[in-house]
Structures are given as structure tokens and as C-alpha cells.
């Protein structure tokens, strides 16, 4: 009989199993139709959603991704089922909104969130691995700020109804997508809007959200915890995610080590490193990577919901203002966004400390 303690959501076996399931499933979604190395990418999917609801007009990046709605609803149901849905906020919504926007822009310069950086690495991409190295460097730099006393204001308890707005919006988009999903992509589906079958994507999104809520899965958070308190359980979940995705890619013949162009990516190593270093640094200051912000917001955290709103706005601006990178390279607007994001997070770290 399995001892009860290994079934706890924060135990090493549970976190490793969760990471492995998420990584394997994300890789399988690519086999079923999602873009290369994009079985799960919060930033890419938010850009798709922004286009689908009319916030930008680039058809190749417009599709009402059921994974996003699924993540929010899965986390919401899991939080309610375990009585962890607790509405709080007002601690620093403006800083979360701006921080969330810069996280998304940094991901778009890299072409992928921290989770996609793992998936790109699992596909053999050297630029993806450079991005992971930058992410780790940014997180490690940010932990020095935590040791030095950095802390945003504590959120306050709020009426439960306020925390239902984002899950309700996710449910509305989910219902809309279930009926007219194909109308959000061209008849001949362009690369950025490629997708697995709707039902599979929806089920995967629900699982991503539920598992993320129960295990607190977060790539940047796992590095932070390992660095701060030498607790490697969360890092084991991240490693399991990478290993499972790699195993699927190897078995499907999709692992292709390359120092050149990855599918849908650029080869600028410097900006790949710097953009995710900014994302890693900022994610620790505002409480998590884009995926973690979606999960936290669905659990009642309105500051995280402000970060999600900032990410959605930035998703639209990244297309409208030419901030997002492409196989042609990193744009001048993208480089400026990374530098401004780094300046914002450095200023935030220097200004907001405990007791100040």
C-alpha cells in the first residue's frame, strides 16, 4: 500500500509525477496538431486568444485556444474542490499589471514562455536551452532581492464574487470556442494557429490547470525554491516535465539537435538569453511565470488577475507594435521592450522592500 505522505501534492513523488504527466501531454499535443514545441505555452496561447477576440488582426496568430480557458477553469474547480479558493487582492494590482505585461513581452521576444523553453530544449533546440539558462540566471538574481527583504504589499481578503469574474470569462470563451472553434482560424490553418482537436486541447487545458493548482507547478518558482531553501522537490517536477517531453519526442522521431533555426524561432542567442533572464527575474518579483499567474488568478488572487490582464494587453501590443520576434530575428521594438522590462523590474526590486 502506498504511504499517504507520498500522495500529498507537495511530496517529491507527486511533484515528479505531475511534472512528467504535464510534459508528456504537452509533447503529445504537438503530435496531434499544435505548433512545434508549443504543446503548452501560456504566452503564445494568449497571443492567439488576443487575435481571436479582435485585439490584433494577424490571422496567423488568431485562434481561441481552449487550453487557456481550460487552465483557468481547471484551476478554479480544483481550488473549489479543495477549499483553497480564497479571494484576495489589492496588494499591488498596478505593479502586477505592468509586470505581467513585461513578462509576456519578454516571452514574445524569446518566442515562448518558460514552459515552452523547456519544450524547445526537449526538441533539441540549442536556442531553447540558451533561453532556459537565461531564465535560471534571472531567477537566481531575483532570489538575491528576496534575501535582501523584497516583498510586495500583502493582499487583503475580498468578497468571493470578485474572484468569479475571470473564471466566468473563461467559461464564456470556452463555450464560444466549443461551438465555433474553427471560425477563429483560417480555412487552411496557418502555422501560428495550428491546433490539436478541440476536445483533446480542452481536456488537456483542464488537466494543466487542475494539476498546476494542486502542485503549484511553476518553472521559475522551482528554481527559486531550490536556490533559497535547498528544497528540490519542485525542481524534480520541472526536471520530470523536461524528461517526459524529451521521451515523447525521441519516441516520435521529433528530437532534432540543432544549433541553427528551430521551427518558428530565431537564432539570436544573446537576446534569447536576455529576454528570458528578464522574465525569470520579474516572475519571482510578481509571483510566478505566465502559466502560474493564470492558475493563481483562477484560485482567487486578484493581483494575479491584474497580471493576466496586463499579459493579454501585451499580447495584442506585441503583434500591433512588432515586438514579437520571428524566424527573421529580434526586432528593434522587441529589444527595447526587454530593456524597459528589465529596468522596470530592477526599479521595483530596488524600491519595494520589507518595511519600506
mmCIF file of C-alpha atoms in Angstrom:
data_model
loop_
_atom_site.group_PDB
_atom_site.id
_atom_site.type_symbol
_atom_site.label_atom_id
_atom_site.label_comp_id
_atom_site.label_asym_id
_atom_site.label_seq_id
_atom_site.Cartn_x
_atom_site.Cartn_y
_atom_site.Cartn_z
ATOM 1 C CA UNK A 1 0.000 0.000 0.000
ATOM 2 C CA UNK A 2 1.320 3.471 -0.911
ATOM 3 C CA UNK A 3 2.075 5.594 2.187
ATOM 4 C CA UNK A 4 -0.244 8.564 2.405
ATOM 5 C CA UNK A 5 2.547 11.102 2.578
ATOM 6 C CA UNK A 6 3.746 10.382 -0.967
ATOM 7 C CA UNK A 7 0.273 11.255 -2.251
ATOM 8 C CA UNK A 8 0.473 14.782 -0.835
ATOM 9 C CA UNK A 9 0.577 17.335 -3.691
ATOM 10 C CA UNK A 10 3.868 18.756 -2.395
ATOM 11 C CA UNK A 11 5.676 15.435 -1.986
ATOM 12 C CA UNK A 12 8.598 14.521 -4.239
ATOM 13 C CA UNK A 13 6.789 11.591 -5.931
ATOM 14 C CA UNK A 14 3.626 13.637 -6.522
ATOM 15 C CA UNK A 15 5.503 16.616 -7.954
ATOM 16 C CA UNK A 16 7.651 14.379 -10.153
ATOM 17 C CA UNK A 17 4.588 12.516 -11.421
ATOM 18 C CA UNK A 18 2.731 15.766 -12.078
ATOM 19 C CA UNK A 19 5.649 17.257 -13.992
ATOM 20 C CA UNK A 20 6.026 14.092 -16.046
ATOM 21 C CA UNK A 21 2.323 13.987 -16.922
ATOM 22 C CA UNK A 22 2.279 17.652 -17.955
ATOM 23 C CA UNK A 23 5.464 17.367 -20.005
ATOM 24 C CA UNK A 24 4.378 14.201 -21.771
ATOM 25 C CA UNK A 25 0.922 15.570 -22.510
ATOM 26 C CA UNK A 26 2.332 18.853 -23.843
ATOM 27 C CA UNK A 27 4.574 16.930 -26.248
ATOM 28 C CA UNK A 28 1.659 14.730 -27.352
ATOM 29 C CA UNK A 29 -0.414 17.820 -28.209
ATOM 30 C CA UNK A 30 2.248 18.721 -30.762
ATOM 31 C CA UNK A 31 1.885 15.267 -32.312
ATOM 32 C CA UNK A 32 -1.869 15.886 -32.512
ATOM 33 C CA UNK A 33 -1.583 19.224 -34.299
ATOM 34 C CA UNK A 34 -0.290 22.038 -32.084
ATOM 35 C CA UNK A 35 2.644 24.084 -33.493
ATOM 36 C CA UNK A 36 6.145 22.676 -32.996
ATOM 37 C CA UNK A 37 7.282 22.800 -29.346
ATOM 38 C CA UNK A 38 4.003 24.510 -28.436
ATOM 39 C CA UNK A 39 2.009 21.845 -26.693
ATOM 40 C CA UNK A 40 1.728 24.237 -23.763
ATOM 41 C CA UNK A 41 2.764 27.890 -23.917
ATOM 42 C CA UNK A 42 0.856 30.491 -21.907
ATOM 43 C CA UNK A 43 2.316 33.458 -23.799
ATOM 44 C CA UNK A 44 1.804 32.049 -27.313
ATOM 45 C CA UNK A 45 -1.727 30.969 -26.494
ATOM 46 C CA UNK A 46 -2.606 34.387 -25.041
ATOM 47 C CA UNK A 47 -1.442 35.992 -28.302
ATOM 48 C CA UNK A 48 -3.747 33.562 -30.147
ATOM 49 C CA UNK A 49 -6.660 34.459 -27.863
ATOM 50 C CA UNK A 50 -5.985 38.193 -28.240
ATOM 51 C CA UNK A 51 -6.261 37.812 -32.008
ATOM 52 C CA UNK A 52 -9.380 35.678 -31.774
ATOM 53 C CA UNK A 53 -11.243 38.333 -29.771
ATOM 54 C CA UNK A 54 -10.155 41.134 -32.086
ATOM 55 C CA UNK A 55 -7.309 42.735 -30.138
ATOM 56 C CA UNK A 56 -4.998 42.285 -33.104
ATOM 57 C CA UNK A 57 -5.652 41.377 -36.735
ATOM 58 C CA UNK A 58 -2.930 38.859 -37.620
ATOM 59 C CA UNK A 59 -4.882 35.796 -38.732
ATOM 60 C CA UNK A 60 -1.851 33.507 -38.494
ATOM 61 C CA UNK A 61 -1.800 34.086 -34.732
ATOM 62 C CA UNK A 62 -5.540 34.026 -34.068
ATOM 63 C CA UNK A 63 -7.269 31.038 -32.537
ATOM 64 C CA UNK A 64 -9.442 30.862 -29.433
ATOM 65 C CA UNK A 65 -7.223 28.389 -27.595
ATOM 66 C CA UNK A 66 -9.299 26.085 -25.374
ATOM 67 C CA UNK A 67 -6.120 25.349 -23.392
ATOM 68 C CA UNK A 68 -6.200 28.856 -21.853
ATOM 69 C CA UNK A 69 -9.837 28.626 -20.779
ATOM 70 C CA UNK A 70 -9.162 25.069 -19.621
ATOM 71 C CA UNK A 71 -6.233 26.128 -17.446
ATOM 72 C CA UNK A 72 -8.340 28.785 -15.721
ATOM 73 C CA UNK A 73 -11.365 26.536 -15.251
ATOM 74 C CA UNK A 74 -9.298 23.507 -14.193
ATOM 75 C CA UNK A 75 -7.511 25.556 -11.550
ATOM 76 C CA UNK A 76 -10.808 27.114 -10.431
ATOM 77 C CA UNK A 77 -12.539 23.748 -9.988
ATOM 78 C CA UNK A 78 -9.518 22.274 -8.204
ATOM 79 C CA UNK A 79 -9.325 25.239 -5.820
ATOM 80 C CA UNK A 80 -13.025 24.970 -5.030
ATOM 81 C CA UNK A 81 -12.902 21.207 -4.576
ATOM 82 C CA UNK A 82 -10.076 21.504 -2.046
ATOM 83 C CA UNK A 83 -11.467 24.657 -0.371
ATOM 84 C CA UNK A 84 -8.462 26.660 -1.482
ATOM 85 C CA UNK A 85 -10.467 29.217 -3.449
ATOM 86 C CA UNK A 86 -9.882 32.364 -1.437
ATOM 87 C CA UNK A 87 -10.447 35.801 -2.927
ATOM 88 C CA UNK A 88 -7.782 38.334 -2.045
ATOM 89 C CA UNK A 89 -6.178 41.299 -3.728
ATOM 90 C CA UNK A 90 -5.414 44.990 -3.597
ATOM 91 C CA UNK A 91 -1.810 44.457 -2.568
ATOM 92 C CA UNK A 92 -0.205 45.726 -5.762
ATOM 93 C CA UNK A 93 -2.538 45.431 -8.768
ATOM 94 C CA UNK A 94 -0.835 48.145 -10.828
ATOM 95 C CA UNK A 95 2.623 46.642 -10.355
ATOM 96 C CA UNK A 96 1.251 43.209 -11.223
ATOM 97 C CA UNK A 97 -0.473 44.594 -14.323
ATOM 98 C CA UNK A 98 2.709 46.263 -15.603
ATOM 99 C CA UNK A 99 4.853 43.302 -14.530
ATOM 100 C CA UNK A 100 2.543 40.846 -16.275
ATOM 101 C CA UNK A 101 2.730 42.906 -19.459
ATOM 102 C CA UNK A 102 6.537 42.869 -19.445
ATOM 103 C CA UNK A 103 6.618 39.119 -18.714
ATOM 104 C CA UNK A 104 4.529 38.497 -21.826
ATOM 105 C CA UNK A 105 6.636 40.811 -23.965
ATOM 106 C CA UNK A 106 9.839 39.110 -22.835
ATOM 107 C CA UNK A 107 8.337 35.737 -23.715
ATOM 108 C CA UNK A 108 7.347 37.012 -27.157
ATOM 109 C CA UNK A 109 10.886 38.223 -27.827
ATOM 110 C CA UNK A 110 12.185 34.767 -26.925
ATOM 111 C CA UNK A 111 9.156 33.175 -28.688
ATOM 112 C CA UNK A 112 7.775 31.184 -25.795
ATOM 113 C CA UNK A 113 7.128 31.186 -22.060
ATOM 114 C CA UNK A 114 9.357 29.287 -19.587
ATOM 115 C CA UNK A 115 7.357 26.112 -20.224
ATOM 116 C CA UNK A 116 7.885 26.398 -23.973
ATOM 117 C CA UNK A 117 11.599 26.987 -23.327
ATOM 118 C CA UNK A 118 11.660 23.514 -21.757
ATOM 119 C CA UNK A 119 9.727 22.071 -24.701
ATOM 120 C CA UNK A 120 12.067 23.687 -27.206
ATOM 121 C CA UNK A 121 15.019 22.227 -25.307
ATOM 122 C CA UNK A 122 13.322 18.815 -25.278
ATOM 123 C CA UNK A 123 13.111 19.052 -29.060
ATOM 124 C CA UNK A 124 16.873 19.532 -29.330
ATOM 125 C CA UNK A 125 16.939 23.292 -29.878
ATOM 126 C CA UNK A 126 20.133 24.973 -28.702
ATOM 127 C CA UNK A 127 18.452 28.391 -28.605
ATOM 128 C CA UNK A 128 15.769 26.930 -26.339
ATOM 129 C CA UNK A 129 18.483 25.668 -23.983
ATOM 130 C CA UNK A 130 20.140 29.113 -24.022
ATOM 131 C CA UNK A 131 16.771 30.586 -23.061
ATOM 132 C CA UNK A 132 16.487 28.158 -20.129
ATOM 133 C CA UNK A 133 19.965 29.219 -18.995
ATOM 134 C CA UNK A 134 18.900 32.863 -19.148
ATOM 135 C CA UNK A 135 15.739 32.081 -17.203
ATOM 136 C CA UNK A 136 17.741 30.376 -14.447
ATOM 137 C CA UNK A 137 20.188 33.293 -14.317
ATOM 138 C CA UNK A 138 17.319 35.752 -13.947
ATOM 139 C CA UNK A 139 15.660 33.749 -11.175
ATOM 140 C CA UNK A 140 18.925 33.373 -9.269
ATOM 141 C CA UNK A 141 19.490 37.134 -9.498
ATOM 142 C CA UNK A 142 15.986 37.761 -8.219
ATOM 143 C CA UNK A 143 16.441 35.474 -5.207
ATOM 144 C CA UNK A 144 19.157 37.837 -4.006
ATOM 145 C CA UNK A 145 16.456 40.515 -3.800
ATOM 146 C CA UNK A 146 14.253 38.171 -1.756
ATOM 147 C CA UNK A 147 17.103 37.520 0.654
ATOM 148 C CA UNK A 148 17.596 41.271 0.920
ATOM 149 C CA UNK A 149 14.000 41.733 2.038
ATOM 150 C CA UNK A 150 11.983 42.352 -1.132
ATOM 151 C CA UNK A 151 8.251 41.934 -0.650
ATOM 152 C CA UNK A 152 5.164 43.415 -2.280
ATOM 153 C CA UNK A 153 2.274 44.520 -0.029
ATOM 154 C CA UNK A 154 0.176 41.669 1.320
ATOM 155 C CA UNK A 155 -3.228 41.256 -0.379
ATOM 156 C CA UNK A 156 -6.455 41.687 1.570
ATOM 157 C CA UNK A 157 -9.436 39.368 1.850
ATOM 158 C CA UNK A 158 -12.194 40.394 -0.566
ATOM 159 C CA UNK A 159 -15.796 39.299 -1.286
ATOM 160 C CA UNK A 160 -15.952 35.988 -3.111
ATOM 161 C CA UNK A 161 -17.908 37.392 -6.040
ATOM 162 C CA UNK A 162 -14.927 39.480 -7.158
ATOM 163 C CA UNK A 163 -12.913 36.331 -7.790
ATOM 164 C CA UNK A 164 -15.503 34.825 -10.123
ATOM 165 C CA UNK A 165 -15.048 37.319 -12.970
ATOM 166 C CA UNK A 166 -12.078 35.652 -14.653
ATOM 167 C CA UNK A 167 -13.447 32.073 -14.354
ATOM 168 C CA UNK A 168 -16.762 33.352 -15.739
ATOM 169 C CA UNK A 169 -14.980 34.970 -18.699
ATOM 170 C CA UNK A 170 -13.008 31.758 -19.262
ATOM 171 C CA UNK A 171 -16.234 29.746 -19.230
ATOM 172 C CA UNK A 172 -17.819 32.113 -21.759
ATOM 173 C CA UNK A 173 -14.845 31.826 -24.120
ATOM 174 C CA UNK A 174 -14.782 28.072 -23.590
ATOM 175 C CA UNK A 175 -18.453 27.771 -24.531
ATOM 176 C CA UNK A 176 -17.969 30.033 -27.539
ATOM 177 C CA UNK A 177 -14.939 28.099 -28.757
ATOM 178 C CA UNK A 178 -16.711 24.757 -28.365
ATOM 179 C CA UNK A 179 -19.348 25.841 -30.870
ATOM 180 C CA UNK A 180 -17.381 27.840 -33.411
ATOM 181 C CA UNK A 181 -13.746 26.930 -32.772
ATOM 182 C CA UNK A 182 -12.818 26.641 -36.425
ATOM 183 C CA UNK A 183 -14.034 30.150 -37.231
ATOM 184 C CA UNK A 184 -11.121 31.584 -35.296
ATOM 185 C CA UNK A 185 -8.557 30.227 -37.735
ATOM 186 C CA UNK A 186 -8.304 30.348 -41.479
ATOM 187 C CA UNK A 187 -9.725 27.530 -43.581
ATOM 188 C CA UNK A 188 -6.162 26.480 -44.328
ATOM 189 C CA UNK A 189 -4.760 26.751 -40.823
ATOM 190 C CA UNK A 190 -1.612 28.945 -40.668
ATOM 191 C CA UNK A 191 1.341 27.849 -38.560
ATOM 192 C CA UNK A 192 0.696 30.055 -35.538
ATOM 193 C CA UNK A 193 -2.933 28.936 -35.269
ATOM 194 C CA UNK A 194 -2.320 25.222 -35.780
ATOM 195 C CA UNK A 195 -4.089 23.168 -33.159
ATOM 196 C CA UNK A 196 -4.860 19.722 -31.865
ATOM 197 C CA UNK A 197 -8.515 18.540 -31.915
ATOM 198 C CA UNK A 198 -10.667 20.816 -29.775
ATOM 199 C CA UNK A 199 -11.852 18.160 -27.323
ATOM 200 C CA UNK A 200 -8.300 16.953 -26.670
ATOM 201 C CA UNK A 201 -6.985 20.507 -26.183
ATOM 202 C CA UNK A 202 -9.864 21.356 -23.863
ATOM 203 C CA UNK A 203 -9.346 18.262 -21.725
ATOM 204 C CA UNK A 204 -5.596 18.910 -21.622
ATOM 205 C CA UNK A 205 -6.166 22.502 -20.541
ATOM 206 C CA UNK A 206 -8.430 21.412 -17.698
ATOM 207 C CA UNK A 207 -5.792 18.929 -16.561
ATOM 208 C CA UNK A 208 -2.996 21.509 -16.844
ATOM 209 C CA UNK A 209 -4.965 23.909 -14.668
ATOM 210 C CA UNK A 210 -6.036 21.373 -12.048
ATOM 211 C CA UNK A 211 -2.566 19.864 -11.690
ATOM 212 C CA UNK A 212 -0.984 23.308 -11.683
ATOM 213 C CA UNK A 213 -3.274 24.431 -8.866
ATOM 214 C CA UNK A 214 -2.730 21.371 -6.717
ATOM 215 C CA UNK A 215 1.055 21.149 -7.145
ATOM 216 C CA UNK A 216 1.906 24.866 -7.607
ATOM 217 C CA UNK A 217 3.825 23.866 -10.731
ATOM 218 C CA UNK A 218 5.968 26.785 -11.920
ATOM 219 C CA UNK A 219 9.303 26.597 -13.725
ATOM 220 C CA UNK A 220 10.632 29.834 -12.230
ATOM 221 C CA UNK A 221 9.252 29.002 -8.785
ATOM 222 C CA UNK A 222 11.031 25.656 -8.756
ATOM 223 C CA UNK A 223 14.396 27.340 -9.359
ATOM 224 C CA UNK A 224 13.664 29.954 -6.687
ATOM 225 C CA UNK A 225 12.754 27.356 -4.060
ATOM 226 C CA UNK A 226 15.826 25.275 -4.797
ATOM 227 C CA UNK A 227 18.074 28.325 -4.544
ATOM 228 C CA UNK A 228 16.507 29.837 -1.434
ATOM 229 C CA UNK A 229 15.838 26.871 0.835
ATOM 230 C CA UNK A 230 17.616 23.960 -0.897
ATOM 231 C CA UNK A 231 14.271 22.224 -1.408
ATOM 232 C CA UNK A 232 14.467 20.354 -4.708
ATOM 233 C CA UNK A 233 11.002 18.779 -4.822
ATOM 234 C CA UNK A 234 9.574 21.412 -7.184
ATOM 235 C CA UNK A 235 12.730 21.244 -9.299
ATOM 236 C CA UNK A 236 12.168 17.491 -9.595
ATOM 237 C CA UNK A 237 8.766 18.251 -11.131
ATOM 238 C CA UNK A 238 10.356 20.612 -13.644
ATOM 239 C CA UNK A 239 13.037 18.033 -14.488
ATOM 240 C CA UNK A 240 10.355 15.363 -14.916
ATOM 241 C CA UNK A 241 8.477 17.679 -17.281
ATOM 242 C CA UNK A 242 11.598 18.044 -19.447
ATOM 243 C CA UNK A 243 12.419 14.321 -19.366
ATOM 244 C CA UNK A 244 8.880 13.257 -20.278
ATOM 245 C CA UNK A 245 8.712 15.718 -23.177
ATOM 246 C CA UNK A 246 12.119 14.504 -24.363
ATOM 247 C CA UNK A 247 10.984 10.868 -24.157
ATOM 248 C CA UNK A 248 7.901 11.578 -26.290
ATOM 249 C CA UNK A 249 9.979 13.484 -28.847
ATOM 250 C CA UNK A 250 12.546 10.693 -29.051
ATOM 251 C CA UNK A 251 9.895 8.014 -29.496
ATOM 252 C CA UNK A 252 8.116 10.061 -32.166
ATOM 253 C CA UNK A 253 11.289 10.975 -34.031
ATOM 254 C CA UNK A 254 10.867 14.671 -33.260
ATOM 255 C CA UNK A 255 14.135 15.158 -31.366
ATOM 256 C CA UNK A 256 16.478 17.019 -33.673
ATOM 257 C CA UNK A 257 19.576 18.611 -32.073
ATOM 258 C CA UNK A 258 20.294 21.853 -33.857
ATOM 259 C CA UNK A 259 22.453 24.920 -33.474
ATOM 260 C CA UNK A 260 20.581 26.565 -36.315
ATOM 261 C CA UNK A 261 16.972 27.525 -36.808
ATOM 262 C CA UNK A 262 14.335 25.828 -34.658
ATOM 263 C CA UNK A 263 10.788 25.704 -36.071
ATOM 264 C CA UNK A 264 9.217 29.142 -35.705
ATOM 265 C CA UNK A 265 12.168 30.553 -33.756
ATOM 266 C CA UNK A 266 15.186 32.812 -34.263
ATOM 267 C CA UNK A 267 18.891 32.196 -33.722
ATOM 268 C CA UNK A 268 19.863 35.299 -31.744
ATOM 269 C CA UNK A 269 21.469 33.696 -28.680
ATOM 270 C CA UNK A 270 22.117 36.964 -26.856
ATOM 271 C CA UNK A 271 18.513 38.151 -26.937
ATOM 272 C CA UNK A 272 17.183 34.657 -26.280
ATOM 273 C CA UNK A 273 19.242 34.625 -23.084
ATOM 274 C CA UNK A 274 18.493 38.219 -22.077
ATOM 275 C CA UNK A 275 14.750 38.098 -22.750
ATOM 276 C CA UNK A 276 14.178 35.052 -20.558
ATOM 277 C CA UNK A 277 16.602 36.393 -17.946
ATOM 278 C CA UNK A 278 14.271 39.396 -17.679
ATOM 279 C CA UNK A 279 11.270 37.076 -17.491
ATOM 280 C CA UNK A 280 12.886 34.938 -14.781
ATOM 281 C CA UNK A 281 13.893 37.969 -12.737
ATOM 282 C CA UNK A 282 10.472 39.593 -12.992
ATOM 283 C CA UNK A 283 8.426 36.435 -12.468
ATOM 284 C CA UNK A 284 9.857 35.972 -8.976
ATOM 285 C CA UNK A 285 9.031 39.560 -8.032
ATOM 286 C CA UNK A 286 5.389 39.348 -9.135
ATOM 287 C CA UNK A 287 4.677 35.807 -8.013
ATOM 288 C CA UNK A 288 5.149 33.485 -10.948
ATOM 289 C CA UNK A 289 5.551 32.855 -14.671
ATOM 290 C CA UNK A 290 2.615 33.433 -17.090
ATOM 291 C CA UNK A 291 1.238 29.918 -16.502
ATOM 292 C CA UNK A 292 1.402 30.400 -12.726
ATOM 293 C CA UNK A 293 -0.361 33.765 -12.985
ATOM 294 C CA UNK A 294 -3.276 32.103 -14.796
ATOM 295 C CA UNK A 295 -3.543 29.428 -12.111
ATOM 296 C CA UNK A 296 -3.271 31.885 -9.208
ATOM 297 C CA UNK A 297 -5.893 34.177 -10.713
ATOM 298 C CA UNK A 298 -8.312 31.250 -11.031
ATOM 299 C CA UNK A 299 -7.758 30.476 -7.348
ATOM 300 C CA UNK A 300 -8.997 33.918 -6.307
ATOM 301 C CA UNK A 301 -5.828 36.041 -6.448
ATOM 302 C CA UNK A 302 -6.928 39.337 -7.985
ATOM 303 C CA UNK A 303 -3.392 40.709 -8.152
ATOM 304 C CA UNK A 304 -2.560 37.735 -10.367
ATOM 305 C CA UNK A 305 -5.718 38.520 -12.357
ATOM 306 C CA UNK A 306 -4.302 42.023 -12.896
ATOM 307 C CA UNK A 307 -1.124 40.373 -14.215
ATOM 308 C CA UNK A 308 -3.237 38.269 -16.600
ATOM 309 C CA UNK A 309 -4.970 41.430 -17.838
ATOM 310 C CA UNK A 310 -1.560 43.002 -18.425
ATOM 311 C CA UNK A 311 -0.426 39.899 -20.297
ATOM 312 C CA UNK A 312 -3.490 39.943 -22.555
ATOM 313 C CA UNK A 313 -2.965 43.615 -23.400
ATOM 314 C CA UNK A 314 0.722 42.997 -24.066
ATOM 315 C CA UNK A 315 -0.182 40.011 -26.259
ATOM 316 C CA UNK A 316 -2.097 42.376 -28.524
ATOM 317 C CA UNK A 317 0.591 45.070 -28.463
ATOM 318 C CA UNK A 318 3.346 42.573 -29.252
ATOM 319 C CA UNK A 319 1.678 41.984 -32.617
ATOM 320 C CA UNK A 320 0.442 45.511 -33.280
ATOM 321 C CA UNK A 321 3.782 47.158 -32.440
ATOM 322 C CA UNK A 322 6.045 44.480 -33.920
ATOM 323 C CA UNK A 323 7.553 43.485 -30.561
ATOM 324 C CA UNK A 324 7.315 39.745 -31.011
ATOM 325 C CA UNK A 325 10.234 38.006 -32.705
ATOM 326 C CA UNK A 326 10.058 35.764 -35.766
ATOM 327 C CA UNK A 327 12.427 33.469 -37.667
ATOM 328 C CA UNK A 328 13.744 36.671 -39.270
ATOM 329 C CA UNK A 329 15.146 37.716 -35.902
ATOM 330 C CA UNK A 330 14.536 40.016 -32.945
ATOM 331 C CA UNK A 331 13.015 43.389 -33.785
ATOM 332 C CA UNK A 332 14.216 46.757 -32.506
ATOM 333 C CA UNK A 333 10.885 47.142 -30.687
ATOM 334 C CA UNK A 334 11.420 43.750 -29.048
ATOM 335 C CA UNK A 335 14.897 44.689 -27.836
ATOM 336 C CA UNK A 336 13.548 47.937 -26.401
ATOM 337 C CA UNK A 337 10.735 46.047 -24.627
ATOM 338 C CA UNK A 338 13.240 43.693 -22.967
ATOM 339 C CA UNK A 339 15.397 46.606 -21.794
ATOM 340 C CA UNK A 340 12.390 48.526 -20.468
ATOM 341 C CA UNK A 341 11.114 45.407 -18.720
ATOM 342 C CA UNK A 342 14.484 44.848 -17.104
ATOM 343 C CA UNK A 343 14.586 48.470 -15.969
ATOM 344 C CA UNK A 344 11.069 48.210 -14.512
ATOM 345 C CA UNK A 345 11.821 45.064 -12.527
ATOM 346 C CA UNK A 346 15.175 46.396 -11.301
ATOM 347 C CA UNK A 347 13.478 49.588 -10.141
ATOM 348 C CA UNK A 348 10.735 47.561 -8.448
ATOM 349 C CA UNK A 349 13.320 45.411 -6.665
ATOM 350 C CA UNK A 350 15.314 48.422 -5.505
ATOM 351 C CA UNK A 351 12.281 50.355 -4.313
ATOM 352 C CA UNK A 352 9.972 47.873 -2.654
ATOM 353 C CA UNK A 353 11.473 46.110 0.332
ATOM 354 C CA UNK A 354 10.035 44.900 3.589
ATOM 355 C CA UNK A 355 9.298 47.739 5.949
ATOM 356 C CA UNK A 356 9.670 50.432 3.289
#
